[in-house]
Structures are given as C-alpha cells and as structure tokens.
Amino acid sequence: MFPKSTFLKFGVAAWAAAFSLFSANAWAMEDQLNKVNAYAQNELNEWAHHPVIIAALRKQNEEHAALSFEHIVSLDTAWRASKTEDANEALTIRLNNKTAAFLKGIQAASSFAITEVFVVDNRGLNVAQSTATSDFWQGDEDKWLNPFYHDEKTDTGTSYDISDIDYDASTGAVQVQASLPIKDPETGDTIGTITFGFNLGKLSS
C-alpha cells in the first residue's frame, strides 16, 4: 500500500497540472476571441459594406417591405421542413446568387477559418449565404437583434455581437459567431446584418 502522503502529493500534482492546462487553454481562447474582435472592427466591417452586399440588401428589403409576420413565419417553417437543398428553392437561390459567390470567396480565402457567412435583411430573412443554415428567419436571435438595433442599445460599446463559444463534439471544433450591422452608405440607416462563423482553432497567429 502507498502511504497517504503519496496520494496527497499525487493529488496536488494532478490538480496543479489540470489547473495549468485549463489556464493555458483559457488564455489561448481569450487570445483567439481578441482576434475575432479585431476582425470585426476591421476586415469584417469592410466586407460587410461591399457594394454587392449593399445592392442585394436594398433589393430584398424592397421586395420584403410588405411581408406580414405570419408570412415570414410560414416562409421559415417551409425552409425548416425541407430536408435537402433540392427541395428548398429559397435556400438554393441564396446559396447560388451573386452575393453568395462573394461570401464563398471570403470563406475560401480564410482557408476556412471562417466556417460560414450569411447576410440578413431588415426583416430578419436570409439574403445570401456561403453554407446552408437551419432556418431562414434570424429575426428572433441575438445575432440579428443586437447588431440591427445597436443604435437603441445603451449598454454596449460596440455595434457588433460576439456569440457564446460553441464546442462541436463531433468535430472537436470550437466555434464563435461575429455579427455586424450593415448601413446604407447613402442614408446611414441600418439595412441588414452579416454573420461570420469562426473556427477558433484555425485562426492564424
């Protein structure tokens, strides 16, 4: 039998090692989140206001101006019920339009550290996206609400929203989303939002 002191020493050493590993991981995670914040203030904001995105938002906002809430819910329900891209005409359009091609280019240029990009109109409905999303309407989620209504929020110093960290157990990927408002360069009005998903493990140092 080992003496009690041996177990105590082993226990202290194990806890110390675990704490050290946790601290290192926490520091690395904070460093990666700082990079996402830097991206949001610079590159992401520039991409968000590219002319192709502004034009697409203006067009869809005009088309959706008269949509009732009930109609929006029905569109979202139909989207969710479609199990494949072929069965979802709205998704097919938003994955293959000119704006989607621009978003896919951003994703590919990041070596897929950016896992997804999607643009959302002033009613909370997707305009274009680089990958499929589970829903069509984002209007009830913080990723749309916080950046779209940021001018009315007095408790935040930024106009963008950083989501909670999400761990995908199936892939081991640690992901976070950054969502920004998009303003019309002519009027200054917020006309939509854009959300970028990041794989924190792939962000360059």
Coordinates of N, CA and C in Angstrom, one line a residue:
M1 N 0.9 -1.2 0.0 CA 0.0 0.0 0.0 C 0.9 1.2 0.0
F2 N 0.4 2.3 -0.7 CA 1.2 3.5 -0.7 C 0.8 4.3 0.5
P3 N 1.7 5.1 1.1 CA 1.3 5.9 2.2 C 0.4 7.0 1.7
K4 N -0.4 7.5 2.7 CA -1.4 8.6 2.4 C -0.7 9.8 1.8
S5 N 0.5 10.1 2.3 CA 1.2 11.3 1.8 C 1.5 11.2 0.3
T6 N 1.7 9.9 -0.2 CA 1.9 9.8 -1.7 C 0.7 10.1 -2.5
F7 N -0.5 9.7 -2.0 CA -1.7 10.0 -2.6 C -2.0 11.5 -2.6
L8 N -1.7 12.2 -1.4 CA -1.9 13.6 -1.3 C -1.0 14.3 -2.3
K9 N 0.3 13.9 -2.4 CA 1.2 14.6 -3.3 C 0.8 14.4 -4.8
F10 N 0.3 13.2 -5.1 CA -0.2 12.9 -6.4 C -1.4 13.8 -6.7
G11 N -2.3 13.9 -5.7 CA -3.5 14.7 -5.9 C -3.1 16.1 -6.2
V12 N -2.2 16.7 -5.4 CA -1.8 18.1 -5.5 C -1.2 18.3 -6.9
A13 N -0.3 17.3 -7.3 CA 0.3 17.5 -8.6 C -0.7 17.4 -9.8
A14 N -1.7 16.5 -9.6 CA -2.7 16.3 -10.7 C -3.5 17.6 -10.8
W15 N -3.9 18.1 -9.6 CA -4.7 19.3 -9.7 C -3.9 20.5 -10.2
A16 N -2.6 20.6 -9.9 CA -1.8 21.6 -10.4 C -1.7 21.6 -11.9
A17 N -1.5 20.3 -12.4 CA -1.4 20.1 -13.9 C -2.6 20.5 -14.6
A18 N -3.8 20.1 -14.0 CA -5.1 20.3 -14.6 C -5.3 21.8 -14.6
F19 N -5.0 22.5 -13.5 CA -5.2 24.0 -13.5 C -4.3 24.7 -14.5
S20 N -3.1 24.2 -14.6 CA -2.1 24.8 -15.6 C -2.7 24.7 -17.0
L21 N -3.2 23.4 -17.3 CA -3.7 23.2 -18.6 C -5.0 24.1 -18.9
F22 N -5.8 24.2 -17.9 CA -7.0 25.0 -18.0 C -6.7 26.4 -18.2
S23 N -5.7 26.9 -17.5 CA -5.3 28.3 -17.6 C -4.7 28.6 -19.0
A24 N -3.9 27.7 -19.5 CA -3.3 27.8 -20.8 C -4.4 27.8 -21.9
N25 N -5.3 26.9 -21.7 CA -6.4 26.9 -22.7 C -7.3 28.2 -22.7
A26 N -7.5 28.6 -21.4 CA -8.3 29.8 -21.3 C -7.6 31.0 -21.9
W27 N -6.3 31.1 -21.7 CA -5.5 32.2 -22.2 C -5.5 32.1 -23.8
A28 N -5.4 30.9 -24.3 CA -5.4 30.8 -25.8 C -6.8 31.2 -26.3
M29 N -7.8 30.8 -25.6 CA -9.2 31.1 -26.1 C -9.4 32.6 -26.1
E30 N -9.0 33.3 -25.0 CA -9.1 34.7 -24.9 C -8.3 35.4 -26.1
D31 N -7.2 34.9 -26.4 CA -6.4 35.4 -27.5 C -7.1 35.3 -28.8
Q32 N -7.7 34.1 -29.0 CA -8.5 33.9 -30.3 C -9.7 34.8 -30.3
L33 N -10.4 35.0 -29.2 CA -11.5 35.9 -29.2 C -11.1 37.4 -29.5
N34 N -9.9 37.7 -29.0 CA -9.4 39.1 -29.3 C -9.2 39.2 -30.8
K35 N -8.8 38.1 -31.4 CA -8.6 38.2 -32.9 C -9.9 38.4 -33.6
V36 N -10.9 37.7 -33.1 CA -12.3 37.8 -33.7 C -12.7 39.3 -33.6
N37 N -12.5 39.9 -32.4 CA -12.9 41.3 -32.2 C -12.1 42.2 -33.1
A38 N -10.9 41.9 -33.3 CA -10.1 42.7 -34.2 C -10.6 42.6 -35.7
Y39 N -10.9 41.4 -36.0 CA -11.5 41.1 -37.4 C -12.8 41.9 -37.5
A40 N -13.6 41.9 -36.5 CA -14.9 42.6 -36.6 C -14.8 44.1 -36.8
Q41 N -13.8 44.7 -36.2 CA -13.6 46.1 -36.3 C -12.9 46.5 -37.6
N42 N -12.3 45.6 -38.3 CA -11.5 45.9 -39.5 C -12.1 45.2 -40.7
E43 N -11.5 44.0 -41.0 CA -11.8 43.3 -42.2 C -13.3 43.0 -42.4
L44 N -13.9 42.5 -41.3 CA -15.3 42.1 -41.4 C -16.2 43.3 -41.7
N45 N -16.0 44.4 -41.1 CA -16.8 45.6 -41.4 C -16.6 46.1 -42.8
E46 N -15.4 46.0 -43.3 CA -15.1 46.4 -44.7 C -15.9 45.4 -45.7
W47 N -15.8 44.1 -45.4 CA -16.5 43.2 -46.3 C -18.0 43.4 -46.2
A48 N -18.5 43.7 -45.0 CA -19.9 43.8 -44.8 C -20.5 44.9 -45.7
H49 N -19.7 45.9 -46.0 CA -20.2 47.1 -46.8 C -19.8 47.1 -48.2
H50 N -19.4 45.9 -48.7 CA -19.1 45.8 -50.1 C -20.3 46.1 -51.0
P51 N -20.1 46.8 -52.1 CA -21.2 47.2 -53.0 C -22.2 46.0 -53.4
V52 N -21.6 44.8 -53.6 CA -22.5 43.7 -53.9 C -23.5 43.3 -52.8
I53 N -23.1 43.5 -51.6 CA -23.9 43.2 -50.4 C -25.0 44.3 -50.3
I54 N -24.5 45.6 -50.4 CA -25.4 46.7 -50.3 C -26.6 46.6 -51.3
A55 N -26.2 46.3 -52.5 CA -27.2 46.2 -53.6 C -28.2 45.1 -53.3
A56 N -27.7 43.9 -52.9 CA -28.6 42.8 -52.6 C -29.5 43.1 -51.5
L57 N -29.1 43.8 -50.4 CA -29.9 44.2 -49.3 C -31.0 45.2 -49.8
R58 N -30.6 46.1 -50.5 CA -31.6 47.1 -51.0 C -32.7 46.4 -51.8
K59 N -32.3 45.5 -52.6 CA -33.3 44.8 -53.5 C -34.2 44.0 -52.6
Q60 N -33.7 43.1 -51.7 CA -34.6 42.2 -50.9 C -35.4 43.0 -49.9
N61 N -34.8 44.1 -49.4 CA -35.6 44.9 -48.4 C -36.9 45.5 -49.1
E62 N -36.7 45.9 -50.4 CA -37.8 46.4 -51.1 C -38.8 45.3 -51.4
E63 N -38.3 44.1 -51.8 CA -39.2 43.0 -52.1 C -40.0 42.5 -50.8
H64 N -39.4 42.7 -49.7 CA -40.0 42.1 -48.4 C -40.7 43.2 -47.6
A65 N -40.8 44.4 -48.1 CA -41.3 45.5 -47.3 C -42.7 45.2 -46.8
A66 N -43.5 44.6 -47.6 CA -44.9 44.4 -47.2 C -45.2 43.0 -46.6
L67 N -44.2 42.2 -46.3 CA -44.4 40.9 -45.7 C -45.0 41.0 -44.3
S68 N -46.0 40.3 -44.0 CA -46.6 40.2 -42.7 C -45.7 39.3 -41.8
F69 N -45.9 39.4 -40.5 CA -45.2 38.5 -39.6 C -45.6 37.0 -39.9
E70 N -46.9 36.8 -40.1 CA -47.4 35.5 -40.4 C -46.7 34.9 -41.7
H71 N -46.6 35.7 -42.7 CA -45.9 35.2 -43.9 C -44.5 34.9 -43.7
I72 N -43.8 35.7 -42.9 CA -42.4 35.4 -42.5 C -42.3 34.1 -41.8
V73 N -43.2 33.8 -40.9 CA -43.1 32.6 -40.1 C -43.4 31.4 -41.0
S74 N -44.3 31.6 -42.0 CA -44.6 30.5 -42.9 C -43.4 30.2 -43.8
L75 N -42.7 31.2 -44.2 CA -41.5 31.0 -45.1 C -40.5 30.2 -44.3
D76 N -40.3 30.6 -43.0 CA -39.3 30.0 -42.2 C -39.7 28.5 -41.9
T77 N -41.0 28.3 -41.7 CA -41.5 26.9 -41.4 C -41.2 26.0 -42.6
A78 N -41.5 26.5 -43.8 CA -41.2 25.8 -45.1 C -39.8 25.5 -45.2
W79 N -38.9 26.4 -44.9 CA -37.5 26.2 -45.0 C -37.0 25.1 -44.1
R80 N -37.5 25.2 -42.9 CA -37.1 24.2 -41.9 C -37.6 22.8 -42.2
A81 N -38.7 22.7 -42.9 CA -39.3 21.4 -43.3 C -38.6 20.8 -44.4
S82 N -37.8 21.5 -45.2 CA -37.1 21.0 -46.4 C -35.9 20.3 -45.9
K83 N -35.7 19.0 -46.2 CA -34.6 18.3 -45.7 C -33.4 18.3 -46.7
T84 N -33.6 18.7 -47.9 CA -32.4 18.8 -48.8 C -32.5 20.1 -49.6
E85 N -31.3 20.5 -50.1 CA -31.2 21.8 -50.8 C -32.1 21.7 -52.0
D86 N -32.2 20.6 -52.7 CA -33.0 20.5 -53.9 C -34.5 20.8 -53.6
A87 N -34.9 20.5 -52.4 CA -36.3 20.7 -52.0 C -36.6 22.0 -51.5
N88 N -35.5 22.8 -51.3 CA -35.7 24.1 -50.7 C -35.2 25.2 -51.7
E89 N -36.2 25.7 -52.5 CA -35.9 26.7 -53.5 C -35.3 27.9 -53.0
A90 N -35.8 28.4 -51.8 CA -35.3 29.7 -51.2 C -33.9 29.5 -50.9
L91 N -33.5 28.3 -50.3 CA -32.1 28.1 -49.9 C -31.2 28.0 -51.2
T92 N -31.7 27.3 -52.2 CA -30.9 27.2 -53.4 C -30.6 28.5 -54.0
I93 N -31.6 29.4 -54.0 CA -31.3 30.8 -54.5 C -30.3 31.5 -53.7
R94 N -30.4 31.4 -52.4 CA -29.5 32.1 -51.5 C -28.1 31.5 -51.4
L95 N -27.9 30.3 -51.9 CA -26.6 29.7 -51.9 C -25.9 29.9 -53.3
N96 N -26.7 30.4 -54.3 CA -26.1 30.4 -55.6 C -26.2 31.8 -56.3
N97 N -26.6 32.8 -55.6 CA -26.7 34.1 -56.2 C -25.3 34.8 -56.2
K98 N -25.3 36.0 -56.8 CA -24.0 36.7 -56.9 C -23.4 37.1 -55.6
T99 N -24.3 37.4 -54.6 CA -23.8 37.8 -53.3 C -23.2 36.5 -52.6
A100 N -23.9 35.4 -52.8 CA -23.4 34.1 -52.2 C -22.0 33.8 -52.7
A101 N -21.7 34.0 -54.0 CA -20.4 33.8 -54.6 C -19.4 34.6 -53.9
F102 N -19.7 35.9 -53.6 CA -18.8 36.8 -52.9 C -18.5 36.2 -51.5
L103 N -19.5 35.8 -50.8 CA -19.4 35.3 -49.5 C -18.5 34.0 -49.5
K104 N -18.7 33.1 -50.4 CA -17.9 31.9 -50.5 C -16.5 32.2 -50.8
G105 N -16.2 33.3 -51.5 CA -14.9 33.7 -51.8 C -14.2 34.1 -50.5
I106 N -14.9 34.9 -49.7 CA -14.3 35.3 -48.4 C -14.0 34.0 -47.5
Q107 N -14.9 33.1 -47.5 CA -14.7 31.9 -46.7 C -13.5 31.1 -47.2
A108 N -13.4 30.9 -48.5 CA -12.3 30.2 -49.1 C -10.9 30.9 -48.8
A109 N -10.9 32.2 -48.9 CA -9.7 33.0 -48.8 C -9.2 32.9 -47.3
S110 N -10.0 32.6 -46.4 CA -9.6 32.4 -45.0 C -9.1 31.1 -44.7
S111 N -8.9 30.2 -45.7 CA -8.5 28.8 -45.5 C -9.5 28.1 -44.6
F112 N -10.8 28.6 -44.6 CA -11.9 28.0 -43.9 C -11.8 28.2 -42.4
A113 N -11.0 29.2 -41.9 CA -11.0 29.6 -40.5 C -12.4 30.3 -40.3
I114 N -12.9 30.9 -41.4 CA -14.3 31.3 -41.4 C -15.1 30.2 -41.9
T115 N -16.1 29.7 -41.1 CA -16.8 28.5 -41.4 C -18.1 28.8 -42.1
E116 N -18.6 30.0 -42.0 CA -19.9 30.4 -42.7 C -20.0 31.9 -42.7
V117 N -20.7 32.4 -43.7 CA -21.0 33.8 -43.8 C -22.5 33.9 -44.3
F118 N -23.3 34.7 -43.7 CA -24.6 34.9 -44.3 C -25.1 36.3 -44.0
V119 N -25.8 36.9 -45.0 CA -26.3 38.2 -45.0 C -27.8 38.2 -44.7
V120 N -28.3 39.0 -43.9 CA -29.7 39.0 -43.4 C -30.4 40.4 -43.7
D121 N -31.6 40.4 -44.2 CA -32.2 41.7 -44.5 C -32.9 42.4 -43.3
N122 N -33.6 43.5 -43.5 CA -34.1 44.2 -42.4 C -35.4 43.6 -41.8
R123 N -35.8 42.5 -42.3 CA -36.9 41.7 -41.7 C -36.4 40.5 -41.0
G124 N -35.1 40.3 -41.0 CA -34.5 39.1 -40.4 C -34.4 37.9 -41.3
L125 N -34.6 38.0 -42.6 CA -34.6 36.9 -43.5 C -33.3 36.9 -44.3
N126 N -32.8 35.7 -44.5 CA -31.5 35.5 -45.2 C -31.6 36.1 -46.6
V127 N -30.5 36.7 -47.1 CA -30.4 37.2 -48.4 C -29.4 36.4 -49.2
A128 N -28.3 36.0 -48.6 CA -27.3 35.2 -49.3 C -26.5 34.5 -48.2
Q129 N -25.9 33.3 -48.6 CA -25.1 32.6 -47.6 C -24.1 31.7 -48.3
S130 N -23.0 31.4 -47.5 CA -21.9 30.6 -48.1 C -22.2 29.1 -47.8
T131 N -23.0 28.8 -46.8 CA -23.4 27.4 -46.5 C -24.8 27.4 -46.0
A132 N -25.4 26.2 -45.9 CA -26.8 26.1 -45.5 C -27.0 26.5 -44.1
T133 N -28.1 27.1 -43.7 CA -28.5 27.4 -42.3 C -29.7 26.6 -42.0
S134 N -29.9 26.3 -40.7 CA -31.1 25.5 -40.3 C -32.4 26.3 -40.5
D135 N -32.3 27.6 -40.4 CA -33.5 28.4 -40.5 C -33.3 29.6 -41.5
F136 N -34.4 30.1 -42.0 CA -34.5 31.2 -42.9 C -34.6 32.6 -42.2
W137 N -35.3 32.6 -41.1 CA -35.6 33.8 -40.3 C -34.6 33.8 -39.1
Q138 N -33.8 34.9 -39.0 CA -32.9 35.1 -37.9 C -33.4 36.2 -36.9
G139 N -34.6 36.7 -37.2 CA -35.1 37.9 -36.6 C -35.4 37.8 -35.1
D140 N -35.4 36.5 -34.6 CA -35.7 36.3 -33.1 C -34.4 36.0 -32.4
E141 N -33.2 36.1 -33.1 CA -32.0 35.7 -32.5 C -31.0 36.9 -32.2
D142 N -30.2 36.8 -31.2 CA -29.3 37.8 -30.8 C -28.4 38.2 -32.0
K143 N -28.0 37.2 -32.8 CA -27.1 37.5 -33.9 C -27.7 38.5 -34.9
W144 N -29.0 38.7 -34.9 CA -29.6 39.7 -35.7 C -30.1 40.9 -34.9
L145 N -30.8 40.6 -33.8 CA -31.3 41.6 -32.9 C -30.3 42.6 -32.4
N146 N -29.2 42.1 -31.9 CA -28.2 43.0 -31.3 C -27.5 43.9 -32.3
P147 N -27.0 43.4 -33.4 CA -26.4 44.4 -34.3 C -27.4 45.3 -35.1
F148 N -28.6 44.7 -35.4 CA -29.6 45.5 -36.1 C -30.1 46.7 -35.3
Y149 N -30.3 46.5 -34.0 CA -30.9 47.5 -33.2 C -29.8 48.1 -32.3
H150 N -28.6 48.1 -32.7 CA -27.5 48.5 -31.8 C -27.6 50.0 -31.4
D151 N -28.2 50.8 -32.3 CA -28.3 52.2 -32.0 C -29.2 52.5 -30.8
E152 N -30.1 51.5 -30.6 CA -31.0 51.7 -29.5 C -30.5 51.1 -28.2
K153 N -29.3 50.4 -28.2 CA -28.8 49.8 -27.1 C -27.8 50.7 -26.4
T154 N -28.0 51.1 -25.2 CA -27.1 52.0 -24.5 C -26.1 51.2 -23.6
D155 N -26.3 49.9 -23.5 CA -25.4 49.1 -22.6 C -24.3 48.5 -23.3
T156 N -24.0 48.8 -24.5 CA -22.9 48.2 -25.2 C -22.0 49.3 -25.9
G157 N -20.8 49.0 -25.9 CA -19.9 50.0 -26.5 C -19.5 49.6 -28.0
T158 N -20.1 48.5 -28.5 CA -19.8 48.1 -29.8 C -21.1 47.9 -30.6
S159 N -21.0 47.9 -31.9 CA -22.2 47.7 -32.7 C -22.3 46.3 -33.2
Y160 N -21.3 45.5 -32.9 CA -21.3 44.1 -33.3 C -21.6 43.1 -32.2
D161 N -22.0 41.9 -32.5 CA -22.3 40.9 -31.5 C -21.4 39.7 -31.6
I162 N -20.8 39.3 -30.5 CA -20.0 38.1 -30.5 C -20.7 37.1 -29.7
S163 N -21.0 35.9 -30.3 CA -21.8 34.9 -29.7 C -21.0 34.1 -28.6
D164 N -21.7 33.3 -27.8 CA -21.0 32.4 -26.9 C -20.2 31.4 -27.7
I165 N -19.2 30.9 -27.1 CA -18.3 29.8 -27.7 C -19.1 28.5 -27.8
D166 N -19.1 27.9 -29.0 CA -19.8 26.6 -29.2 C -18.8 25.5 -29.5
Y167 N -18.9 24.5 -28.7 CA -18.0 23.3 -29.0 C -18.7 22.2 -29.7
D168 N -18.2 21.8 -30.9 CA -18.8 20.8 -31.7 C -18.2 19.5 -31.3
A169 N -18.8 18.6 -30.5 CA -18.2 17.4 -30.0 C -17.9 16.4 -31.2
S170 N -18.7 16.5 -32.3 CA -18.4 15.6 -33.4 C -17.2 15.9 -34.1
T171 N -16.8 17.2 -34.2 CA -15.6 17.5 -35.0 C -14.5 18.0 -34.1
G172 N -14.8 18.3 -32.9 CA -13.7 18.9 -32.0 C -13.5 20.4 -32.2
A173 N -14.3 21.0 -33.1 CA -14.1 22.4 -33.4 C -14.7 23.3 -32.4
V174 N -14.0 24.4 -32.1 CA -14.5 25.4 -31.2 C -14.9 26.6 -32.0
Q175 N -16.1 27.0 -32.0 CA -16.6 28.0 -32.9 C -17.3 29.2 -32.2
V176 N -17.3 30.3 -32.9 CA -17.9 31.5 -32.4 C -18.4 32.3 -33.6
Q177 N -19.5 33.1 -33.4 CA -20.0 33.9 -34.5 C -19.9 35.4 -34.2
A178 N -19.5 36.1 -35.2 CA -19.5 37.6 -35.1 C -20.5 38.2 -36.0
S179 N -21.4 39.0 -35.5 CA -22.4 39.6 -36.4 C -22.4 41.1 -36.3
L180 N -22.5 41.7 -37.5 CA -22.3 43.2 -37.6 C -23.5 43.8 -38.3
P181 N -23.8 45.1 -38.0 CA -24.8 45.8 -38.7 C -24.3 46.2 -40.1
I182 N -25.2 46.3 -41.1 CA -24.8 46.9 -42.4 C -25.6 48.1 -42.6
K183 N -24.9 49.2 -42.9 CA -25.6 50.5 -43.0 C -25.5 50.9 -44.5
D184 N -26.6 51.5 -44.9 CA -26.7 52.1 -46.3 C -25.7 53.3 -46.4
P185 N -24.7 53.2 -47.3 CA -23.8 54.3 -47.3 C -24.4 55.7 -47.7
E186 N -25.6 55.7 -48.3 CA -26.2 56.9 -48.7 C -27.1 57.5 -47.6
T187 N -27.7 56.7 -46.9 CA -28.7 57.2 -45.8 C -28.2 57.0 -44.4
G188 N -27.2 56.1 -44.2 CA -26.7 55.8 -42.9 C -27.7 54.9 -42.1
D189 N -28.8 54.5 -42.7 CA -29.7 53.6 -42.0 C -29.2 52.2 -42.0
T190 N -29.5 51.5 -40.9 CA -29.1 50.0 -40.8 C -30.1 49.3 -41.7
I191 N -29.6 48.6 -42.7 CA -30.4 47.9 -43.7 C -30.3 46.4 -43.6
G192 N -29.5 45.9 -42.7 CA -29.3 44.4 -42.6 C -28.2 44.1 -41.7
T193 N -27.9 42.8 -41.6 CA -26.7 42.3 -40.8 C -26.0 41.3 -41.6
I194 N -24.8 41.0 -41.1 CA -24.0 39.9 -41.6 C -23.4 39.1 -40.5
T195 N -23.4 37.8 -40.6 CA -22.8 37.0 -39.6 C -21.7 36.1 -40.1
F196 N -20.5 36.1 -39.4 CA -19.4 35.3 -39.8 C -19.2 34.3 -38.7
G197 N -19.1 33.0 -39.1 CA -18.7 31.9 -38.1 C -17.2 31.7 -38.2
F198 N -16.6 31.5 -37.0 CA -15.1 31.2 -37.0 C -14.8 29.9 -36.3
N199 N -13.9 29.2 -36.9 CA -13.3 28.0 -36.2 C -12.1 28.6 -35.4
L200 N -12.2 28.7 -34.1 CA -11.1 29.4 -33.4 C -9.8 28.6 -33.5
G201 N -9.8 27.3 -33.7 CA -8.6 26.6 -33.8 C -7.9 26.8 -35.1
K202 N -8.5 27.4 -36.1 CA -7.9 27.7 -37.4 C -7.5 29.1 -37.6
L203 N -7.8 30.0 -36.6 CA -7.4 31.4 -36.8 C -5.9 31.5 -36.8
S204 N -5.3 32.2 -37.7 CA -3.9 32.3 -37.8 C -3.4 33.1 -36.6
S205 N -2.1 32.9 -36.3 CA -1.5 33.6 -35.2 C -1.0 34.9 -35.6

